[in-house]
mmCIF file of C-alpha atoms in Angstrom:
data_model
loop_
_atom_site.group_PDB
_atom_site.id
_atom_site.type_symbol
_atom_site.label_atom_id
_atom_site.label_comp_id
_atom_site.label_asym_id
_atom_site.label_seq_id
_atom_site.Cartn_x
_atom_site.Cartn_y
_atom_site.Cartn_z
ATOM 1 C CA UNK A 1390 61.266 91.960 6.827
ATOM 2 C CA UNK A 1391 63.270 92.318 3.609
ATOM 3 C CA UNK A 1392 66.715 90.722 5.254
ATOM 4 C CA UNK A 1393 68.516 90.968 2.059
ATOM 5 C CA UNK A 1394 68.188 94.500 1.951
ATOM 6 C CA UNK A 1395 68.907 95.001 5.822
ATOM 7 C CA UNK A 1396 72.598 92.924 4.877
ATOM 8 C CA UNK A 1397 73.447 94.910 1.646
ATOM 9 C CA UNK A 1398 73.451 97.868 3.829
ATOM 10 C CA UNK A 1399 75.756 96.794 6.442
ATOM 11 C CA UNK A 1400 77.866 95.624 3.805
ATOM 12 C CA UNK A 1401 77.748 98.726 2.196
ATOM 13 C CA UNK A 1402 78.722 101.256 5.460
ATOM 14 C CA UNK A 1403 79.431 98.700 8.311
ATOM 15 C CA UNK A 1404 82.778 97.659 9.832
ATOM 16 C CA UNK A 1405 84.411 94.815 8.969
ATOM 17 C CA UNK A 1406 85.488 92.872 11.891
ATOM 18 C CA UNK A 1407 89.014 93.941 12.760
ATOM 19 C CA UNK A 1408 89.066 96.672 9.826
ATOM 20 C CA UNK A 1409 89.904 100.138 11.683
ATOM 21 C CA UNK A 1410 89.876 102.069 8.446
ATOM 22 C CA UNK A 1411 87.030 100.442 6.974
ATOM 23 C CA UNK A 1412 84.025 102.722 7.517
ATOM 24 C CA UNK A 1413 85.411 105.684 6.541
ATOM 25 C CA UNK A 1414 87.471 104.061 3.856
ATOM 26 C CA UNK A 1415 85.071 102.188 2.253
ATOM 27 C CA UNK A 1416 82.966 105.539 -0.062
ATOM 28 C CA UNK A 1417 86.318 106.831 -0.105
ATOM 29 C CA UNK A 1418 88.370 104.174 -2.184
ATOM 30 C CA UNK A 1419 85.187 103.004 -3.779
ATOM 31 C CA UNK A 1420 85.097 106.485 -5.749
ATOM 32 C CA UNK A 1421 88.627 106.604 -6.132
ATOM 33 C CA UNK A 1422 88.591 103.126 -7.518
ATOM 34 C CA UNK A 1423 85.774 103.515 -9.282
ATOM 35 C CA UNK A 1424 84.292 106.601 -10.135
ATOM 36 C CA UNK A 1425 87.098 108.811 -9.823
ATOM 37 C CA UNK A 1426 89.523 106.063 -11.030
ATOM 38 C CA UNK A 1427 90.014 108.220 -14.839
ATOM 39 C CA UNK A 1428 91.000 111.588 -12.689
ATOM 40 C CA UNK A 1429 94.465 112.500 -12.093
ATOM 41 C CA UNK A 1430 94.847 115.732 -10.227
ATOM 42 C CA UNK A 1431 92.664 116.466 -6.845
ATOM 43 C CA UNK A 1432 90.967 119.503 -8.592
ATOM 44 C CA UNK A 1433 89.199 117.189 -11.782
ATOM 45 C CA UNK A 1434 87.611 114.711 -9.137
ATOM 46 C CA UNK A 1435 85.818 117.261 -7.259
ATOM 47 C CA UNK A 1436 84.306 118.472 -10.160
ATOM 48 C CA UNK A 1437 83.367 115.230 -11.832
ATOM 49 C CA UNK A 1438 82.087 114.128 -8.269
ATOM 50 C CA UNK A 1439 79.931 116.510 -8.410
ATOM 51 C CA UNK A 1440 78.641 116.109 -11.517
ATOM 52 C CA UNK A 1441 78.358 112.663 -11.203
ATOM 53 C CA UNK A 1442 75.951 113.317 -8.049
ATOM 54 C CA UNK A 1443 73.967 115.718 -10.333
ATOM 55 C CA UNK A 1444 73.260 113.158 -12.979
ATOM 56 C CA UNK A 1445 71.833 110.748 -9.973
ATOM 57 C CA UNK A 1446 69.972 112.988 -8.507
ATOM 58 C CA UNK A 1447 68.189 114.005 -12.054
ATOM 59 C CA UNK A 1448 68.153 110.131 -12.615
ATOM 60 C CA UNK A 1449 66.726 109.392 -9.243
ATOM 61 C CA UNK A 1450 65.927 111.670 -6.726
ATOM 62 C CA UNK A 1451 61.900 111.793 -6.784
ATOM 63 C CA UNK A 1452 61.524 113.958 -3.438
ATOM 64 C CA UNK A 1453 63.789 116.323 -1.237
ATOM 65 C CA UNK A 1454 63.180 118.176 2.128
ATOM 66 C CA UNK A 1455 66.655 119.183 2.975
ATOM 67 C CA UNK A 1456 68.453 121.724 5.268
ATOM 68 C CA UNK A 1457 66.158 123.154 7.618
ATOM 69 C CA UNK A 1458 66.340 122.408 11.186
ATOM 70 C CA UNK A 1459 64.400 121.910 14.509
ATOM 71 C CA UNK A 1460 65.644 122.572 18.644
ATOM 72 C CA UNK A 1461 68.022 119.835 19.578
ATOM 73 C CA UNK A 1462 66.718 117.185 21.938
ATOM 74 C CA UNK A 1463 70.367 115.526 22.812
ATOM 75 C CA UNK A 1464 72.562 118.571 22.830
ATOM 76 C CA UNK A 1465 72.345 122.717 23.145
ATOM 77 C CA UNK A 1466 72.974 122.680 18.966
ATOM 78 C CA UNK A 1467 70.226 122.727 16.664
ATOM 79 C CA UNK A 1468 69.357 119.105 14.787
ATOM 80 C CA UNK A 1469 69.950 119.700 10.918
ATOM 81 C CA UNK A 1470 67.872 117.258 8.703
ATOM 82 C CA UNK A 1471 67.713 115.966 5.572
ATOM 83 C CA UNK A 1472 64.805 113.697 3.589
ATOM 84 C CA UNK A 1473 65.351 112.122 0.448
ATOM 85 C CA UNK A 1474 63.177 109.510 -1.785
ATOM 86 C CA UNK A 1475 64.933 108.240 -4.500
ATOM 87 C CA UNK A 1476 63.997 105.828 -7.387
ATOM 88 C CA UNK A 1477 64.666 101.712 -7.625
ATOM 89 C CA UNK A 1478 67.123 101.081 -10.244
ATOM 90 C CA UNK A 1479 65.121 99.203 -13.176
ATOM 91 C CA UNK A 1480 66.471 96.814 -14.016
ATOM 92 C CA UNK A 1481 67.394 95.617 -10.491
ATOM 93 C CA UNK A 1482 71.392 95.945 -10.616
ATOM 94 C CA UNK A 1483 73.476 93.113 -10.013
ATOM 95 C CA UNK A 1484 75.446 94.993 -7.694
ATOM 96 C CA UNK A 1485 72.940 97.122 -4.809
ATOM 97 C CA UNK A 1486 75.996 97.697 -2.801
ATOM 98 C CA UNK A 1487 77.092 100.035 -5.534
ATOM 99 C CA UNK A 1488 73.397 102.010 -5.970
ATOM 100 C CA UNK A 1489 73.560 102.406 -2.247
ATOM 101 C CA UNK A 1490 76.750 104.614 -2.282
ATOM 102 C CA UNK A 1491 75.486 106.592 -4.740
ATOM 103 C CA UNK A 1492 72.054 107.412 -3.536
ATOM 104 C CA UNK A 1493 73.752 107.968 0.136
ATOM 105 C CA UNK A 1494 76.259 110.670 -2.122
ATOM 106 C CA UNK A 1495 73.301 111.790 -3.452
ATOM 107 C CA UNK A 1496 71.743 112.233 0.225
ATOM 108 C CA UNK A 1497 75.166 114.135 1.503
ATOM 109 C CA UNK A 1498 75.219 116.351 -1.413
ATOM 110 C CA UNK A 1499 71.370 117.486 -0.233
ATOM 111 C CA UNK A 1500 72.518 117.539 2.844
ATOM 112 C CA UNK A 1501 75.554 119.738 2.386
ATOM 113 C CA UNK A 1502 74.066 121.818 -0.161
ATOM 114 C CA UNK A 1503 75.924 123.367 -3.775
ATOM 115 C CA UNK A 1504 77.771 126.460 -1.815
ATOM 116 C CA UNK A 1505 78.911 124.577 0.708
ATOM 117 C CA UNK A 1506 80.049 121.964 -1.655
ATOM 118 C CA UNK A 1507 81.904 124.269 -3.611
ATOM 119 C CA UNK A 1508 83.657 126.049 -0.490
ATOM 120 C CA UNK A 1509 85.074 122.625 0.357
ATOM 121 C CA UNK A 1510 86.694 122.008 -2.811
ATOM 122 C CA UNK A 1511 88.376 125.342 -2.711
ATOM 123 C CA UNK A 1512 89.477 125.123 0.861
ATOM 124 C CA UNK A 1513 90.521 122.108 0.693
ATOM 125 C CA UNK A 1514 92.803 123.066 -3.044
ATOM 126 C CA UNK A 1515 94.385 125.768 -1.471
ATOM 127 C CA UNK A 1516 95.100 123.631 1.613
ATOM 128 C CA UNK A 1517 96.656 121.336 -0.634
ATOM 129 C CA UNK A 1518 95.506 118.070 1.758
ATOM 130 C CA UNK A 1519 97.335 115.321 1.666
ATOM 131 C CA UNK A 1520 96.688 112.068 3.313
ATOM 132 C CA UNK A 1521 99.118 110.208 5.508
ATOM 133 C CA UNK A 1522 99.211 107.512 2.675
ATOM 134 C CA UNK A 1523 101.790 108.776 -0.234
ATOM 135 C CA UNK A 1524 99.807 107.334 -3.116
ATOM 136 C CA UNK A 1525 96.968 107.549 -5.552
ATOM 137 C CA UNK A 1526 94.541 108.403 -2.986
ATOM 138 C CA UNK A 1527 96.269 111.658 -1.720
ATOM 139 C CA UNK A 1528 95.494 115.123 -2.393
ATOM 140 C CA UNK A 1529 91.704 114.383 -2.374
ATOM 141 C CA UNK A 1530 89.152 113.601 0.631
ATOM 142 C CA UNK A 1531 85.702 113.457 -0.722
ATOM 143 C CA UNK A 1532 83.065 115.859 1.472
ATOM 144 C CA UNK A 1533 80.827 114.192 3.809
ATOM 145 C CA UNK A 1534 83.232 111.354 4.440
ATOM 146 C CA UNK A 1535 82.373 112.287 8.562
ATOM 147 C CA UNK A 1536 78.485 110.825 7.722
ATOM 148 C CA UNK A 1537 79.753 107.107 7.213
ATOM 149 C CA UNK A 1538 81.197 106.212 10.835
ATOM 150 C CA UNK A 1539 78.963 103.965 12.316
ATOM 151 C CA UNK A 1540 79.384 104.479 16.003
ATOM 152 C CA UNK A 1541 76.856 102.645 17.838
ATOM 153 C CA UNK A 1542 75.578 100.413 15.730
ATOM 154 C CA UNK A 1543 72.500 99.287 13.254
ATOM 155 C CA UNK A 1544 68.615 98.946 14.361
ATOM 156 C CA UNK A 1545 66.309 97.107 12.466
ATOM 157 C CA UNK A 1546 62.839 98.828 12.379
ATOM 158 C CA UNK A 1547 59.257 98.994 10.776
ATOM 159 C CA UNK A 1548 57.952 101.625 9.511
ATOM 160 C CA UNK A 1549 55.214 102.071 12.531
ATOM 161 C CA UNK A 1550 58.625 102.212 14.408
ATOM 162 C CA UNK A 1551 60.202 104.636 12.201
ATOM 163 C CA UNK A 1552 57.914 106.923 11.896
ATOM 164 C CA UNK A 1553 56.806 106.898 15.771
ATOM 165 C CA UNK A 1554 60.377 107.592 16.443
ATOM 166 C CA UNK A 1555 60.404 110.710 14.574
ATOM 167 C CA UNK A 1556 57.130 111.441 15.911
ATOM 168 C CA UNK A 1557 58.579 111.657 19.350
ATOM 169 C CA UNK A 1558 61.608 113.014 18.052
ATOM 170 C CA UNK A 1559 59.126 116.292 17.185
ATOM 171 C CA UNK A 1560 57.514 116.150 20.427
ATOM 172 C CA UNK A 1561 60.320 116.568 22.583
ATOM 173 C CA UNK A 1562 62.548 118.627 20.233
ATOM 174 C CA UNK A 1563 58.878 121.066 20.359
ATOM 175 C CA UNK A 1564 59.102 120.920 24.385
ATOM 176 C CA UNK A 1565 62.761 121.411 24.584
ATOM 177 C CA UNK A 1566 62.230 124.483 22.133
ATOM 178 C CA UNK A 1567 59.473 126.111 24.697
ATOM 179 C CA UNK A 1568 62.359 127.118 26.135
ATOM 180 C CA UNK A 1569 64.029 129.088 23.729
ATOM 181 C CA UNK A 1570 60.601 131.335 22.902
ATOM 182 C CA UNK A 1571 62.302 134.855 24.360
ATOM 183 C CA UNK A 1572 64.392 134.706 20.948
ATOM 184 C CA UNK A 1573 61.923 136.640 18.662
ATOM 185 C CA UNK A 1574 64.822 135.291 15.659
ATOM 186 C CA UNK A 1575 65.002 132.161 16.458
ATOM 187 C CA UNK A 1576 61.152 131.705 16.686
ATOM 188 C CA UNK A 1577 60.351 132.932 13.275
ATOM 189 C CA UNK A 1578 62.438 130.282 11.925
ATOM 190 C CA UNK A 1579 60.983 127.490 14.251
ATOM 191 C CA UNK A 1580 57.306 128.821 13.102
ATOM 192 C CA UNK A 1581 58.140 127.107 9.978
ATOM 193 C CA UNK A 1582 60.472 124.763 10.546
ATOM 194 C CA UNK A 1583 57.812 123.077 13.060
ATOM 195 C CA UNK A 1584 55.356 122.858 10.305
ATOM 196 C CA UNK A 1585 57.893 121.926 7.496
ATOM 197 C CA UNK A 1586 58.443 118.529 9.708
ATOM 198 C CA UNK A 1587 55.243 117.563 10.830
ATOM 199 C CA UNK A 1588 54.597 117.594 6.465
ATOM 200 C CA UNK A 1589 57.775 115.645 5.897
ATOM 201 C CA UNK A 1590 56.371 113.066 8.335
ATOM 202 C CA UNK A 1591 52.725 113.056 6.811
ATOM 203 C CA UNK A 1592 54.353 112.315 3.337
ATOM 204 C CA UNK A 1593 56.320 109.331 4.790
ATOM 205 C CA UNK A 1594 52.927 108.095 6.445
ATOM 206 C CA UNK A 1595 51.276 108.559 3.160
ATOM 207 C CA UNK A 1596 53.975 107.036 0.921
ATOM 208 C CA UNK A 1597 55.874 104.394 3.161
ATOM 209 C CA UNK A 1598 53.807 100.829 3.301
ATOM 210 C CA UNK A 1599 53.853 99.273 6.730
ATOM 211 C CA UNK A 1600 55.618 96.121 5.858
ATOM 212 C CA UNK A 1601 58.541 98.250 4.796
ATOM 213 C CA UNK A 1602 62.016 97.564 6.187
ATOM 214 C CA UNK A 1603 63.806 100.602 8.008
ATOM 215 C CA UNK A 1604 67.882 100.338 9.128
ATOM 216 C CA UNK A 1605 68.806 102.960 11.444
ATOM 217 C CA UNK A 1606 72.706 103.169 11.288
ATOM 218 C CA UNK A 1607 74.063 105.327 15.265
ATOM 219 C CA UNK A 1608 71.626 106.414 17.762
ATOM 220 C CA UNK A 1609 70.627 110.139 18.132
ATOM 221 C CA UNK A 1610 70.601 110.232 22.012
ATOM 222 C CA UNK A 1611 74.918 109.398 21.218
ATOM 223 C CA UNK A 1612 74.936 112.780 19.430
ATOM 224 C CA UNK A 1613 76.344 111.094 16.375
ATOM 225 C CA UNK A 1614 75.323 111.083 12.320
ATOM 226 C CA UNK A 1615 71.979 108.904 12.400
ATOM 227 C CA UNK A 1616 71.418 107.799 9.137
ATOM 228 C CA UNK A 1617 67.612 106.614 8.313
ATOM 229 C CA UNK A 1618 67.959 104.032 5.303
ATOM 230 C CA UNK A 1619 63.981 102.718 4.114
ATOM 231 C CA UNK A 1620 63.313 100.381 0.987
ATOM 232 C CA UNK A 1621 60.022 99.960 -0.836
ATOM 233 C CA UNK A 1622 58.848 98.044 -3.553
ATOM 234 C CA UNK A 1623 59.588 101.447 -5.601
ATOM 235 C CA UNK A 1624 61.329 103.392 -3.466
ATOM 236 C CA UNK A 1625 64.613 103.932 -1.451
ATOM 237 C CA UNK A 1626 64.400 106.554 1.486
ATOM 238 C CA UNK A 1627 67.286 108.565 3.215
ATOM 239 C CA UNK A 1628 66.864 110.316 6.197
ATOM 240 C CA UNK A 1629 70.012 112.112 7.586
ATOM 241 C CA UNK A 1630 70.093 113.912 11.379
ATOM 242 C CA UNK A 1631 72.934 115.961 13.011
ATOM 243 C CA UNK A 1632 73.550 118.091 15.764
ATOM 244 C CA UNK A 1633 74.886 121.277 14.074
ATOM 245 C CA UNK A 1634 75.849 124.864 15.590
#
């Protein structure tokens, strides 16, 4: 068990003891600190944000099964999914806390998708949002800050764990959706969504070692943002599930 790895990524998204604001503060003033730090006006971060997460992803991301979904098993919403392999930094950076945010941007901008990215910054322009704090930070919340609460906690897995938990994940999201079968609509799109994740878990079996360490950050039978976060000897892996309408 690669410990090392399993404390860089509490670090990176958990809660600092006594820290309210930290876990949804932390991506947020690390990019305004960091990457954002040379943008003055709400509208210019947005769109070097997102070019920024288009440059990692070209740099990085090495496979992608993203935005499809399968029948809920904790709620009466739909669970939304998204799989991501990404490349190891070579050299190995002095600072993984730092590659971590911006593969798990990377992961979010799957996730949320180009339009939907691009609605956001509009909406949230002509809202003109500004944060309770009157300083350098206002006028500009980053999208997909909502997918770095940690609610219930951190679970350290293998990957026979892992992947058996998505295994049974399928199996009772596949009986739960036996119910659903009068909606001739809804069952074309579960004819291949079905298929689409019994592949996505075939590649992990085929590409994911068994000594490999997994962190699961929230639990899915909470109803919260489960975050999937697997490292390899070449590999990092991101696995995002929500309940969505």
């Amino acid at each position: 068990m690669d410990l090392n790895f399993v404390n860089q990524v509490r670090q990176a998204f958990g809660q600092e003891e006594g820290d309210k604001e930290c876990i949804e503060a932390k991506i947020y003033y690390f990019l305004m600190d960091n990457e954002l730090a040379e943008c003055k006006e709400p509208s210019a971060r947005w769109k070097l944000l997102w070019e920024k997460i288009n440059l990692w992803k070209k740099e990085y991301l090495l496979w992608k099964d993203s935005l499809y979904y399968i029948c809920s098993v904790t709620s009466i919403y739909d669970l939304l999914m998204c799989f991501c392999r990404l490349r190891l930094p070579e050299p190995a950076p002095e600072d993984w806390i730092e590659y971590l945010y911006h593969m798990s941007l990377v992961a979010v901008g799957e996730y949320e998708g180009e339009e939907d990215f691009i609605h956001k910054i509009k909406s949230y322009e002509e809202e003109g949002f500004i944060r309770e704090r009157k300083d350098k930070y206002s006028g500009f919340e980053p999208f997909g800050i909502y997918w770095y609460f940690v609610e219930s906690g951190y679970e350290v897995m293998t990957s026979k764990e892992w992947i058996s938990e998505l295994e049974n994940i399928g199996r009772a999201s596949y009986e739960r959706y036996q119910g659903y079968l009068d909606n001739v609509e809804y069952r074309k799109i579960m004819e291949k969504n079905y298929p689409k994740y019994k592949e996505d878990l075939d590649y992990l079996k085929k590409n994911v070692p068994d000594d490999c360490t997994v962190v699961r950050v929230n639990k899915l039978e909470d109803d919260q943002e489960v975050w999937y976060i697997a490292k390899t000897e070449d590999s990092l892996y991101i696995i995002i599930m929500y309940d969505e309408v």
